[in-house]
Amino acid sequence: MSAGAEKRVAGRGRGACGTEPAGVATPAGGERRSGRVDPASAGNGRAARSAVGEGRLRAAIRSGRFAVTAEIGPPRGADADAIRRKAAVLHGHVDAANITDNQGAHARLSSWAGSVLAMECGVEPVMQLTTRDRNRIALQSDLMSAAALGVPNVLLLSGDHPTFGDHPDATPVFDIDSVQLVWTARMMRDHGRLLSGQALRPPPQWLIGAVENPFAPPVGFRAKRLGKKVAAGAEFAQTQYVFDLDGFARWMVEVRDLGLDEHCAILPGVGPIRSVRALEYLGSKVPGIHVPDDVVRRMRAVPGDRVAEEGMRLCVELVQALAEMRGVAGVHVMAFGNEAAVPELVDRAGLPRRADAPVAAVVKEERA
């Protein structure tokens, strides 16, 4: 990693996340105020506040330190130790870990149960919540439940359609879309209101995240789509896998031109590839992932017993290149069951070990 990259990794000095462009219309047609969202002053001032103490991810974003998030996939079954084992591997190496929500439309342990188990092990969770399986009542209920349990971060998305999963005949809900869900969470937090207009006392506090895919068609619309989520309230955004650095750099130019990186921390998705077959599957079967031909040729050129090592080297190079890219606030590592690769990646990429500070704790305070 170059000296310039090391300086950016240590302290980026970027605009603080949680601010928003002046005069951006919300999905409800109103105007969002500009300036930093301050959890201590947002929402109904007369309500009792329930605030989640500043967690590692929020602190990293606020300070400009290069952030690292990873993923923990809950098990198919009530095996709490499966979460604990994965959390133990990630502890001290990431700022936070996504707890996926029935990923791939497969029935699994819930994301909020997994989030609580991760916190017990000292790993800060990013609780994923999809609109696929819940109407707006259930979504708001789960968001309130997450706050009550002390979950400091939420990642709000649509989710894979049931036809891709193990219950293809399940009825998809999609009562609201992901942009509307982000806006709902922001209204609950900053204004202490449900979609019904009823007051929340105390209003919850989380860091609000969204997802984006820079390479999905229509490519020219993807930055604008992220802009809708930022206007709705997204404070950080994780992307799909990045293998095409040139294509991602072009997307980041659009992101910067819209000023989105000043109001939302961009965490591009990366991951160590363990087989050529997996790489080819991602490039040909997963919508929106572009794997350049030179990357495929590079992986095919090494002996079979060296593919995993070459995949790790490729991932390290991607992380180091992304760390030098203006507007990138960190990386989101998707290792898919290979959690042991995350500490190795963090170390080999030259990223500092995460501070062993306690995860965010629930703090309650009464306001007059």
Short mmCIF file of N, CA and C in Angstrom, two decimals, residues 27 31 33 45 71 80 115 121 129 140 149 156-158 190 224 230 249 254 278 282 284 297 319 343 358:
data_model
loop_
_atom_site.label_atom_id
_atom_site.label_comp_id
_atom_site.label_asym_id
_atom_site.label_seq_id
_atom_site.Cartn_x
_atom_site.Cartn_y
_atom_site.Cartn_z
N PRO A 27 -39.21 11.03 -0.04
CA PRO A 27 -40.28 10.31 -0.70
C PRO A 27 -41.66 10.84 -0.35
N GLU A 31 -39.04 18.58 2.41
CA GLU A 31 -37.66 19.00 2.23
C GLU A 31 -36.84 18.52 3.41
N ARG A 33 -33.63 18.79 5.83
CA ARG A 33 -32.72 19.83 6.26
C ARG A 33 -31.29 19.42 5.94
N GLY A 45 -38.43 16.39 20.81
CA GLY A 45 -37.64 16.82 21.95
C GLY A 45 -38.29 16.53 23.28
N GLU A 71 -19.67 -10.13 6.93
CA GLU A 71 -21.00 -10.73 7.00
C GLU A 71 -20.98 -11.99 7.86
N ALA A 80 -27.38 -21.38 18.06
CA ALA A 80 -26.77 -20.11 18.47
C ALA A 80 -25.26 -20.16 18.38
N SER A 115 -28.20 -10.81 15.50
CA SER A 115 -27.57 -9.56 15.94
C SER A 115 -27.31 -9.57 17.44
N CYS A 121 -21.00 -11.57 21.78
CA CYS A 121 -19.62 -11.99 21.52
C CYS A 121 -18.70 -10.81 21.21
N LEU A 129 -32.54 -5.96 7.05
CA LEU A 129 -34.00 -6.06 7.09
C LEU A 129 -34.52 -5.88 5.67
N GLN A 140 -41.80 -1.93 10.73
CA GLN A 140 -41.64 -0.95 11.81
C GLN A 140 -41.50 -1.64 13.16
N LEU A 149 -33.31 -3.85 21.60
CA LEU A 149 -32.27 -4.83 21.90
C LEU A 149 -30.86 -4.23 21.81
N LEU A 156 -31.04 -1.68 5.13
CA LEU A 156 -32.40 -1.84 4.65
C LEU A 156 -32.40 -2.08 3.15
N LEU A 157 -33.02 -3.17 2.73
CA LEU A 157 -32.98 -3.57 1.33
C LEU A 157 -34.24 -4.34 0.95
N SER A 158 -34.40 -4.59 -0.35
CA SER A 158 -35.59 -5.29 -0.83
C SER A 158 -35.50 -6.78 -0.56
N ASP A 190 -35.46 10.29 13.44
CA ASP A 190 -35.24 11.74 13.54
C ASP A 190 -36.48 12.53 13.93
N LYS A 224 -27.74 7.81 -9.46
CA LYS A 224 -28.97 8.55 -9.13
C LYS A 224 -29.85 7.73 -8.20
N VAL A 230 -29.94 8.18 -0.35
CA VAL A 230 -29.29 9.18 0.50
C VAL A 230 -30.29 10.26 0.89
N ALA A 249 -14.66 3.03 -10.67
CA ALA A 249 -14.14 4.40 -10.62
C ALA A 249 -15.04 5.35 -11.39
N GLU A 254 -19.52 9.72 -10.81
CA GLU A 254 -20.92 10.17 -10.76
C GLU A 254 -21.37 10.40 -9.32
N ALA A 278 -16.38 -20.50 -8.94
CA ALA A 278 -17.14 -19.50 -8.19
C ALA A 278 -17.07 -18.15 -8.88
N LEU A 282 -20.28 -16.06 -10.43
CA LEU A 282 -20.61 -14.69 -10.07
C LEU A 282 -20.74 -13.82 -11.31
N SER A 284 -21.42 -14.69 -14.43
CA SER A 284 -22.41 -15.06 -15.44
C SER A 284 -23.82 -15.24 -14.90
N ARG A 297 -8.83 -14.62 -16.73
CA ARG A 297 -7.60 -15.21 -17.27
C ARG A 297 -6.54 -15.37 -16.18
N VAL A 319 -8.59 -4.15 -2.47
CA VAL A 319 -8.77 -3.34 -1.27
C VAL A 319 -7.80 -2.16 -1.27
N PRO A 343 -9.82 -11.91 8.68
CA PRO A 343 -8.63 -11.39 9.38
C PRO A 343 -7.38 -11.41 8.51
N PRO A 358 -15.70 -1.75 23.54
CA PRO A 358 -16.95 -2.49 23.67
C PRO A 358 -17.93 -2.08 22.59
#
